[in-house]
CSV table of C-alpha atoms (C1' of nucleotides) and ligand atoms in Angstrom, one decimal:
chain,number,residue,atom,x,y,z
A,760,MET,CA,-29.7,-24.8,-56.9
A,761,ARG,CA,-28.8,-25.4,-53.6
A,762,HIS,CA,-30.6,-28.8,-53.8
A,763,GLY,CA,-28.4,-30.1,-57.2
A,764,LEU,CA,-25.7,-28.5,-55.1
A,765,THR,CA,-26.4,-30.9,-51.6
A,766,ALA,CA,-27.0,-33.9,-54.3
A,767,ALA,CA,-23.9,-33.3,-56.0
A,768,ARG,CA,-21.8,-33.6,-52.4
A,769,ARG,CA,-23.7,-36.6,-51.6
A,770,ARG,CA,-22.5,-38.3,-54.9
A,771,ALA,CA,-19.3,-37.6,-53.7
A,772,ALA,CA,-19.7,-38.0,-50.6
A,773,LEU,CA,-20.4,-42.0,-51.7
A,774,ALA,CA,-18.3,-42.1,-54.4
A,775,ARG,CA,-15.2,-41.1,-52.1
A,776,PHE,CA,-16.3,-43.9,-49.0
A,777,GLU,CA,-17.0,-46.5,-51.7
A,778,ARG,CA,-12.8,-46.2,-52.1
A,779,PHE,CA,-12.0,-45.6,-49.5
A,780,LEU,CA,-13.9,-48.8,-48.1
A,781,GLU,CA,-12.8,-51.0,-51.1
A,782,ARG,CA,-9.2,-50.3,-50.2
A,783,ARG,CA,-10.3,-51.7,-46.4
A,784,ASP,CA,-12.1,-54.4,-47.6
A,785,LEU,CA,-14.9,-53.3,-46.3
A,786,ARG,CA,-18.2,-53.0,-47.7
A,787,LEU,CA,-21.0,-49.8,-48.5
A,788,THR,CA,-23.8,-51.2,-46.7
A,789,PRO,CA,-27.4,-49.8,-46.6
A,790,ALA,CA,-26.9,-48.9,-43.3
A,791,ARG,CA,-22.8,-46.6,-43.8
A,792,ALA,CA,-24.8,-44.7,-46.7
A,793,ALA,CA,-27.6,-44.0,-44.6
A,794,ILE,CA,-25.5,-42.4,-42.2
A,795,VAL,CA,-23.3,-40.8,-44.9
A,796,GLU,CA,-26.5,-39.5,-46.0
A,797,ALA,CA,-27.7,-38.1,-42.9
A,798,ALA,CA,-24.0,-36.6,-41.9
A,799,LEU,CA,-24.2,-34.6,-45.0
A,800,ALA,CA,-27.4,-33.5,-44.2
A,801,GLN,CA,-26.6,-31.9,-40.5
A,802,PRO,CA,-26.3,-28.0,-40.1
A,803,GLY,CA,-22.6,-27.0,-39.6
A,804,HIS,CA,-21.2,-28.9,-36.1
A,805,PHE,CA,-23.4,-31.3,-34.9
A,806,PRO,CA,-23.2,-33.6,-31.4
A,807,ILE,CA,-23.7,-37.0,-32.2
A,808,GLU,CA,-26.5,-37.8,-30.8
A,809,ALA,CA,-28.0,-35.7,-32.9
A,810,LEU,CA,-26.7,-38.0,-35.9
A,811,VAL,CA,-28.3,-41.8,-34.0
A,812,GLU,CA,-31.0,-39.1,-33.6
A,813,SER,CA,-31.7,-38.3,-37.1
A,814,LEU,CA,-31.2,-41.4,-38.6
A,815,ARG,CA,-33.9,-42.8,-35.8
A,816,ARG,CA,-36.4,-40.2,-37.2
A,817,ARG,CA,-35.5,-40.9,-40.6
A,818,GLY,CA,-37.3,-44.2,-39.7
A,819,ILE,CA,-33.8,-45.8,-41.1
A,820,ARG,CA,-32.8,-47.6,-38.3
A,821,GLY,CA,-29.4,-46.7,-37.2
A,822,SER,CA,-28.0,-47.9,-33.3
A,823,LYS,CA,-25.9,-45.8,-31.7
A,824,ALA,CA,-23.0,-48.5,-31.6
A,825,THR,CA,-23.2,-48.7,-36.1
A,826,VAL,CA,-22.7,-44.9,-35.8
A,827,TYR,CA,-19.9,-45.3,-33.4
A,828,ARG,CA,-18.1,-47.6,-35.4
A,829,ALA,CA,-18.4,-46.0,-38.5
A,830,LEU,CA,-17.8,-42.2,-37.2
A,831,PRO,CA,-13.9,-43.3,-37.3
A,832,LEU,CA,-15.1,-44.3,-40.7
A,833,LEU,CA,-16.1,-41.3,-42.2
A,834,THR,CA,-13.0,-39.1,-40.6
A,835,GLU,CA,-11.0,-40.9,-42.4
A,836,ALA,CA,-12.1,-41.1,-45.6
A,837,GLY,CA,-12.5,-37.1,-45.1
A,838,ILE,CA,-16.5,-37.1,-45.1
A,839,LEU,CA,-16.4,-35.7,-41.8
A,840,GLN,CA,-13.7,-34.5,-39.4
A,841,GLU,CA,-14.2,-33.9,-35.7
A,842,ALA,CA,-14.6,-30.3,-34.5
A,843,VAL,CA,-15.0,-29.2,-31.5
A,844,VAL,CA,-14.5,-31.3,-28.2
A,845,LYS,CA,-16.8,-29.5,-25.5
A,846,GLY,CA,-16.1,-31.0,-22.0
A,847,ASP,CA,-17.2,-34.4,-22.8
A,848,GLU,CA,-19.0,-34.2,-26.3
A,849,ARG,CA,-17.8,-34.5,-29.3
A,850,SER,CA,-19.3,-33.0,-32.5
A,851,TYR,CA,-19.0,-33.5,-36.2
A,852,GLU,CA,-19.5,-31.8,-39.2
A,853,ALA,CA,-18.8,-32.3,-43.0
A,854,ALA,CA,-16.1,-32.7,-44.4
A,855,VAL,CA,-16.4,-32.7,-48.2
A,856,GLY,CA,-16.6,-29.0,-49.8
A,857,ARG,CA,-14.8,-27.7,-47.1
A,858,ARG,CA,-11.0,-26.9,-46.4
A,859,HIS,CA,-9.2,-27.8,-43.4
A,860,HIS,CA,-10.3,-24.9,-40.6
A,861,ASP,CA,-9.8,-25.0,-37.3
A,862,HIS,CA,-12.3,-23.2,-34.2
A,863,LEU,CA,-12.1,-20.2,-32.2
A,864,ILE,CA,-14.7,-21.0,-28.8
A,865,CYS,CA,-16.4,-17.7,-26.7
A,866,SER,CA,-16.6,-18.9,-22.7
A,867,GLY,CA,-18.8,-16.9,-22.6
A,868,CYS,CA,-21.6,-18.0,-24.5
A,869,GLY,CA,-20.3,-21.0,-26.2
A,870,THR,CA,-19.9,-18.9,-30.0
A,871,VAL,CA,-17.9,-21.0,-32.2
A,872,VAL,CA,-16.2,-18.7,-34.7
A,873,GLU,CA,-14.2,-21.0,-37.4
A,874,PHE,CA,-10.5,-19.7,-39.2
A,875,GLU,CA,-8.6,-21.1,-41.3
A,876,TYR,CA,-5.0,-20.4,-41.5
A,877,PRO,CA,-3.1,-22.1,-43.6
A,878,ALA,CA,0.9,-20.5,-41.4
A,879,ILE,CA,-0.2,-22.4,-38.6
A,880,GLU,CA,-0.6,-26.0,-40.3
A,881,ILE,CA,2.3,-25.7,-41.9
A,882,LEU,CA,4.6,-24.9,-38.2
A,883,GLN,CA,2.6,-27.8,-36.7
A,884,ARG,CA,4.2,-29.5,-40.1
A,885,GLU,CA,7.9,-28.4,-38.9
A,886,VAL,CA,6.6,-28.7,-35.2
A,887,ALA,CA,6.0,-32.9,-35.9
A,888,ALA,CA,9.4,-33.4,-38.6
A,889,ARG,CA,11.2,-31.5,-36.7
A,890,HIS,CA,10.8,-35.0,-34.5
A,891,GLY,CA,10.7,-36.7,-36.6
A,892,PHE,CA,7.5,-37.9,-36.4
A,893,GLU,CA,5.6,-38.1,-40.0
A,894,LEU,CA,2.2,-36.0,-39.4
A,895,GLU,CA,-1.2,-37.6,-39.0
A,896,GLY,CA,-3.9,-34.9,-37.6
A,897,HIS,CA,-4.0,-32.7,-35.9
A,898,HIS,CA,-6.6,-30.5,-33.4
A,899,LEU,CA,-6.2,-27.0,-32.4
A,900,GLN,CA,-9.1,-25.5,-30.9
A,901,LEU,CA,-9.0,-21.5,-29.5
A,902,SER,CA,-11.0,-19.7,-26.4
A,903,GLY,CA,-11.6,-16.5,-25.7
A,904,ARG,CA,-14.3,-14.1,-25.4
A,905,CYS,CA,-15.9,-12.6,-27.9
A,906,PRO,CA,-16.6,-8.8,-28.4
A,907,ALA,CA,-20.2,-9.4,-27.4
A,908,CYS,CA,-19.0,-11.0,-24.3
A,909,ARG,CA,-16.0,-9.0,-23.5
A,910,GLY,CA,-18.4,-5.6,-24.0
A,911,ARG,CA,-20.9,-7.2,-21.4
A,912,GLY,CA,-17.0,-8.0,-18.9
A,913,ALA,CA,-18.0,-8.5,-15.9
A,914,GLY,CA,-20.1,-11.8,-15.3
A,915,ARG,CA,-17.7,-14.5,-15.1
A,916,GLY,CA,-18.5,-16.3,-17.2
A,917,GLY,CA,-21.8,-16.3,-16.5
A,918,ASP,CA,-24.6,-19.0,-18.0
A,919,LEU,CA,-26.2,-17.7,-21.1
A,920,ARG,CA,-25.6,-21.2,-21.9
A,921,GLN,CA,-26.1,-22.2,-25.5
A,922,GLY,CA,-24.9,-19.4,-28.0
A,923,LEU,CA,-25.8,-21.5,-30.8
A,924,ALA,CA,-25.1,-18.6,-33.3
A,925,GLU,CA,-22.4,-20.7,-35.2
A,926,ASP,CA,-22.0,-20.9,-38.8
A,927,GLY,CA,-22.5,-23.9,-40.2
A,928,SER,CA,-23.5,-24.3,-43.8
B,1098,MET,CA,19.3,-31.1,-3.4
B,1099,ARG,CA,16.7,-32.6,-5.5
B,1100,HIS,CA,14.8,-31.7,-2.3
B,1101,GLY,CA,15.3,-28.3,-1.3
B,1102,LEU,CA,14.6,-27.8,-5.4
B,1103,THR,CA,11.0,-29.3,-5.3
B,1104,ALA,CA,10.8,-27.9,-1.8
B,1105,ALA,CA,11.6,-24.1,-3.5
B,1106,ARG,CA,8.4,-25.4,-6.1
B,1107,ARG,CA,6.2,-26.2,-3.8
B,1108,ARG,CA,6.6,-22.8,-1.3
B,1109,ALA,CA,6.9,-20.9,-4.5
B,1110,ALA,CA,2.9,-22.5,-6.0
B,1111,LEU,CA,1.1,-22.3,-2.2
B,1112,ALA,CA,2.4,-18.6,-2.6
B,1113,ARG,CA,1.0,-18.0,-5.3
B,1114,PHE,CA,-2.4,-20.2,-5.0
B,1115,GLU,CA,-2.8,-18.0,-2.2
B,1116,ARG,CA,-2.2,-14.2,-3.7
B,1117,PHE,CA,-4.7,-16.0,-6.3
B,1118,LEU,CA,-7.5,-16.6,-4.2
B,1119,GLU,CA,-7.4,-13.5,-2.0
B,1120,ARG,CA,-7.3,-12.1,-5.0
B,1121,ARG,CA,-11.1,-14.2,-5.5
B,1122,ASP,CA,-11.9,-14.0,-2.0
B,1123,LEU,CA,-11.3,-17.6,-1.2
B,1124,ARG,CA,-9.5,-19.5,1.3
B,1125,LEU,CA,-6.0,-21.2,1.1
B,1126,THR,CA,-7.5,-24.3,3.5
B,1127,PRO,CA,-6.1,-27.3,4.2
B,1128,ALA,CA,-7.9,-29.9,1.3
B,1129,ARG,CA,-6.4,-26.8,-1.1
B,1130,ALA,CA,-3.2,-26.8,-0.2
B,1131,ALA,CA,-2.8,-30.4,0.5
B,1132,ILE,CA,-4.2,-30.9,-3.2
B,1133,VAL,CA,-1.4,-29.0,-4.4
B,1134,GLU,CA,1.2,-30.7,-2.4
B,1135,ALA,CA,0.2,-34.2,-4.1
B,1136,ALA,CA,-0.5,-31.9,-7.7
B,1137,LEU,CA,3.1,-30.6,-7.1
B,1138,ALA,CA,4.3,-34.7,-6.0
B,1139,GLN,CA,2.6,-36.0,-9.2
B,1140,PRO,CA,5.1,-37.4,-12.1
B,1141,GLY,CA,4.6,-35.7,-15.5
B,1142,HIS,CA,1.2,-35.7,-17.7
B,1143,PHE,CA,-1.4,-38.2,-14.6
B,1144,PRO,CA,-4.7,-38.2,-15.0
B,1145,ILE,CA,-7.3,-36.3,-12.0
B,1146,GLU,CA,-7.9,-40.2,-10.9
B,1147,ALA,CA,-4.5,-40.5,-9.6
B,1148,LEU,CA,-4.4,-36.9,-8.4
B,1149,VAL,CA,-7.3,-38.2,-6.0
B,1150,GLU,CA,-5.7,-41.1,-5.6
B,1151,SER,CA,-2.6,-40.4,-4.4
B,1152,LEU,CA,-4.2,-38.0,-2.3
B,1153,ARG,CA,-6.2,-40.7,-0.2
B,1154,ARG,CA,-2.6,-43.2,-0.3
B,1155,ARG,CA,-1.3,-40.3,1.7
B,1156,GLY,CA,-4.3,-40.2,4.3
B,1157,ILE,CA,-5.1,-36.8,3.2
B,1158,ARG,CA,-8.3,-36.9,3.1
B,1159,GLY,CA,-9.0,-35.3,-0.5
B,1160,SER,CA,-13.1,-36.3,-2.6
B,1161,LYS,CA,-13.4,-36.5,-5.5
B,1162,ALA,CA,-15.4,-33.7,-5.6
B,1163,THR,CA,-13.2,-31.4,-3.6
B,1164,VAL,CA,-10.1,-32.5,-6.3
B,1165,TYR,CA,-12.6,-31.7,-9.5
B,1166,ARG,CA,-13.8,-28.6,-7.6
B,1167,ALA,CA,-10.5,-27.2,-6.8
B,1168,LEU,CA,-8.4,-28.4,-10.3
B,1169,PRO,CA,-10.1,-25.2,-12.8
B,1170,LEU,CA,-8.6,-23.3,-9.0
B,1171,LEU,CA,-5.2,-24.7,-9.9
B,1172,THR,CA,-5.6,-24.0,-13.8
B,1173,GLU,CA,-6.3,-20.4,-13.5
B,1174,ALA,CA,-3.7,-19.8,-10.5
B,1175,GLY,CA,-1.3,-21.3,-13.7
B,1176,ILE,CA,-0.1,-24.7,-11.0
B,1177,LEU,CA,-1.4,-26.6,-13.7
B,1178,GLN,CA,-1.7,-26.6,-17.4
B,1179,GLU,CA,-4.0,-29.6,-18.7
B,1180,ALA,CA,-1.9,-32.0,-20.8
B,1181,VAL,CA,-3.6,-34.4,-22.7
B,1182,VAL,CA,-6.6,-35.1,-23.8
B,1183,LYS,CA,-7.0,-38.9,-25.0
B,1184,GLY,CA,-10.5,-40.1,-25.4
B,1185,ASP,CA,-12.3,-38.9,-22.5
B,1186,GLU,CA,-10.0,-38.6,-20.0
B,1187,ARG,CA,-7.9,-35.4,-19.1
B,1188,SER,CA,-4.8,-35.3,-17.4
B,1189,TYR,CA,-2.8,-32.9,-15.6
B,1190,GLU,CA,0.9,-31.5,-15.4
B,1191,ALA,CA,2.4,-29.2,-12.9
B,1192,ALA,CA,2.8,-25.7,-14.8
B,1193,VAL,CA,5.0,-24.0,-11.7
B,1194,GLY,CA,8.5,-23.2,-13.1
B,1195,ARG,CA,7.2,-24.8,-16.4
B,1196,ARG,CA,7.3,-22.7,-20.3
B,1197,HIS,CA,4.0,-23.4,-21.7
B,1198,HIS,CA,4.2,-25.9,-24.1
B,1199,ASP,CA,2.1,-28.1,-26.3
B,1200,HIS,CA,1.7,-31.6,-26.9
B,1201,LEU,CA,2.4,-34.2,-30.0
B,1202,ILE,CA,1.4,-38.4,-29.7
B,1203,CYS,CA,2.7,-41.1,-30.9
B,1204,SER,CA,-0.9,-42.6,-32.5
B,1205,GLY,CA,1.1,-46.1,-32.7
B,1206,CYS,CA,2.5,-46.3,-29.4
B,1207,GLY,CA,0.8,-43.7,-27.0
B,1208,THR,CA,4.4,-41.9,-27.0
B,1209,VAL,CA,3.7,-37.5,-25.8
B,1210,VAL,CA,6.6,-35.1,-26.8
B,1211,GLU,CA,6.5,-32.4,-25.5
B,1212,PHE,CA,7.7,-29.2,-28.1
B,1213,GLU,CA,7.6,-24.9,-27.5
B,1214,TYR,CA,6.7,-23.4,-30.7
B,1215,PRO,CA,6.5,-19.5,-29.6
B,1216,ALA,CA,5.5,-18.8,-33.5
B,1217,ILE,CA,2.4,-20.4,-33.3
B,1218,GLU,CA,1.6,-18.8,-29.3
B,1219,ILE,CA,1.5,-16.1,-32.0
B,1220,LEU,CA,-0.4,-17.2,-34.6
B,1221,GLN,CA,-2.8,-18.1,-32.4
B,1222,ARG,CA,-3.2,-14.8,-30.4
B,1223,GLU,CA,-3.2,-12.8,-33.9
B,1224,VAL,CA,-6.4,-15.4,-35.0
B,1225,ALA,CA,-8.2,-14.2,-31.9
B,1226,ALA,CA,-7.6,-10.4,-32.3
B,1227,ARG,CA,-8.5,-10.6,-35.4
B,1228,HIS,CA,-11.9,-12.2,-35.1
B,1229,GLY,CA,-12.7,-9.5,-31.6
B,1230,PHE,CA,-11.9,-12.5,-29.5
B,1231,GLU,CA,-9.8,-11.8,-25.9
B,1232,LEU,CA,-7.7,-15.0,-26.0
B,1233,GLU,CA,-8.2,-17.1,-23.1
B,1234,GLY,CA,-6.5,-20.6,-23.4
B,1235,HIS,CA,-6.2,-23.0,-26.7
B,1236,HIS,CA,-5.6,-26.6,-27.0
B,1237,LEU,CA,-3.2,-28.1,-29.6
B,1238,GLN,CA,-2.6,-31.4,-29.8
B,1239,LEU,CA,-0.8,-33.5,-32.8
B,1240,SER,CA,-0.8,-36.7,-33.5
B,1241,GLY,CA,1.2,-39.1,-36.1
B,1242,ARG,CA,3.9,-41.8,-36.1
B,1243,CYS,CA,6.3,-41.5,-34.4
B,1244,PRO,CA,9.6,-42.3,-35.7
B,1245,ALA,CA,10.4,-46.2,-33.9
B,1246,CYS,CA,6.8,-46.9,-35.1
B,1247,ARG,CA,6.9,-45.8,-38.9
B,1248,GLY,CA,10.8,-47.7,-38.9
B,1249,ARG,CA,8.0,-50.7,-37.9
B,1250,GLY,CA,5.9,-49.5,-40.4
B,1251,ALA,CA,3.5,-51.7,-38.5
B,1252,GLY,CA,-0.3,-52.0,-40.0
B,1253,ARG,CA,-2.6,-49.2,-40.5
B,1254,GLY,CA,-1.1,-48.4,-43.1
B,1255,GLY,CA,-4.1,-46.6,-45.4
B,1256,ASP,CA,-5.1,-43.2,-44.7
B,1257,LEU,CA,-3.1,-40.4,-46.2
B,1258,ARG,CA,-4.4,-37.7,-44.2
B,1259,GLN,CA,-6.3,-35.3,-46.5
B,1260,GLY,CA,-4.4,-32.7,-47.3
B,1261,LEU,CA,-5.4,-29.0,-48.2
B,1262,ALA,CA,-5.8,-29.3,-51.6
B,1263,GLU,CA,-9.9,-30.3,-52.1
B,1264,ASP,CA,-12.6,-27.4,-53.3
B,1265,GLY,CA,-15.7,-29.4,-54.3
B,1266,SER,CA,-18.6,-26.7,-55.5
C,765,DC,C1',-18.8,-16.7,21.7
C,766,DG,C1',-22.7,-16.9,18.0
C,767,DT,C1',-24.0,-17.2,13.7
C,768,DA,C1',-23.7,-16.6,8.7
C,769,DA,C1',-20.3,-17.6,4.7
C,770,DT,C1',-18.0,-21.2,3.0
C,771,DA,C1',-15.5,-25.2,2.2
C,772,DT,C1',-15.7,-30.2,2.0
C,773,DG,C1',-16.6,-35.3,1.4
C,774,DA,C1',-19.5,-39.3,0.8
C,775,DG,C1',-21.6,-41.2,-1.8
C,776,DA,C1',-26.2,-41.5,-5.7
C,777,DC,C1',-26.7,-39.1,-10.3
C,778,DA,C1',-26.2,-38.0,-15.0
C,779,DT,C1',-23.8,-39.2,-19.1
C,780,DG,C1',-21.1,-40.0,-23.5
C,781,DG,C1',-19.3,-44.1,-25.0
C,782,DT,C1',-18.0,-49.2,-25.4
C,783,DC,C1',-19.2,-54.3,-25.7
C,784,DT,C1',-21.4,-58.2,-25.7
C,785,DC,C1',-23.7,-60.9,-28.1
C,786,DA,C1',-27.6,-62.8,-31.1
C,787,DC,C1',-29.4,-62.4,-35.5
C,788,DT,C1',-29.9,-60.8,-40.5
C,789,DG,C1',-28.9,-61.1,-44.6
C,790,DC,C1',-25.9,-62.2,-48.3
C,791,DA,C1',-21.8,-63.8,-51.3
C,792,DG,C1',-20.0,-68.6,-52.1
C,793,DC,C1',-20.1,-73.3,-52.4
C,794,DG,C1',-22.1,-77.9,-53.6
D,487,DC,C1',-31.4,-74.0,-54.7
D,488,DG,C1',-31.1,-75.0,-49.8
D,489,DC,C1',-26.3,-74.5,-46.7
D,490,DT,C1',-22.6,-72.5,-44.7
D,491,DG,C1',-19.9,-68.7,-43.1
D,492,DC,C1',-18.4,-64.1,-41.6
D,493,DA,C1',-19.0,-60.0,-41.6
D,494,DG,C1',-22.8,-56.2,-40.4
D,495,DT,C1',-26.5,-54.7,-37.6
D,496,DG,C1',-29.3,-53.5,-33.2
D,497,DA,C1',-30.8,-53.6,-28.8
D,498,DG,C1',-29.5,-52.4,-24.9
D,499,DA,C1',-26.5,-53.7,-20.7
D,500,DC,C1',-22.4,-51.8,-18.8
D,501,DC,C1',-18.6,-48.4,-17.4
D,502,DA,C1',-15.9,-44.4,-16.3
D,503,DT,C1',-15.8,-39.7,-15.7
D,504,DG,C1',-17.3,-36.3,-14.3
D,505,DT,C1',-20.9,-33.4,-11.2
D,506,DC,C1',-25.0,-32.9,-8.0
D,507,DT,C1',-27.0,-33.1,-3.9
D,508,DC,C1',-26.7,-32.2,1.5
D,509,DA,C1',-25.7,-32.9,5.5
D,510,DT,C1',-21.1,-31.9,8.4
D,511,DA,C1',-17.3,-29.5,9.7
D,512,DT,C1',-14.3,-25.2,8.9
D,513,DT,C1',-13.7,-20.2,8.8
D,514,DA,C1',-13.8,-15.8,9.6
D,515,DC,C1',-15.5,-11.7,12.7
D,516,DG,C1',-17.8,-9.1,15.6
E,1635,MN,MN1,-16.2,-26.0,-38.4
E,1636,MN,MN1,3.3,-31.5,-21.2
E,1637,ZN,ZN1,-19.7,-14.9,-26.2
E,1638,ZN,ZN1,5.5,-44.7,-31.5
DNA sequence: CGTAATATGAGACATGGTCTCACTGCAGCG
DNA sequence: CGCTGCAGTGAGACCATGTCTCATATTACG
């Protein structure tokens, strides 16, 4: 029933988005709806460019500008969340049926591991409170050498570019 | 004796850098030394561009390329540390006589508050270990509304960040 | 010195992301 | 039903940060 599930997810996301937009006096236009769908259809972590590409492939018009304009909305609506920041390019991931989590990245092969650690989240809120801040968000990204890369030790983070091992789904 | 102090700091940094470079079979060239000095002379958090600018102003030649090439070295040597990532631009800060810390940024006015919270650091190591990673570094950046901006309750009320309550499957 | 390895500098280049602006489609009005 | 006002859109010009190239300059060292 993999399909029924994603359909449900999509519906849920659209509903949520609609509510969000209404609160903001914005409209759920065809373009925005298409972006939501395409976003949810992306696998695991995806770079923005992939989303734009995807829209274009689906024949649906969708310009870079529109996508970039929509992203903050989707994020604030809780449909997407920023995932990994690698150098200059940010990647996102769906956030609808998922619990919040952060990322651990291998500096050797690029593998990304997700982790969920409530204790850390709590301490973050604690820190913010201690400074009188109202916490809105955070970005936590650990980096190190994965088991595999540690084994083959040696070569200075070599250049085994892109281990798209990811995880996603 | 503000001056004696910075001088000492500078000497310490240079010594440390030299040791580091030696271990790596690299040389402490005039350019690299100048960059170290200029870096330590920067105030608080500074964007890379400011460092380049500073070198140029001191009459010392120092090309963008050289600075960018040196930055990872200074960082690994523990003389600088990446500070805040705001949009596309990274800023650094001196790390010599300082303890490691992370940042809390106000989304309203941009104010940056530093905090040190050992418990979080420990948990991070815990997470890495749990996944068999050898932790090399991390980036933690909280964002929220500072006391001042909260008071002035200005716009942007909306988005109450999604809590942990979720689920959908 | 002489020579090879290393480092530097100026600027060309790549690239993610933002801005501009003409245009479109639709809600509200007469 | 035509207007009209305006949020929204799309194509691409534009911008800024950071990377690469390659000719030149230093350095180590026999
Ligand atoms: Mn993730
Ligand atoms: Mn700091
Ligand atoms: Zn790895
Ligand atoms: Zn503030």
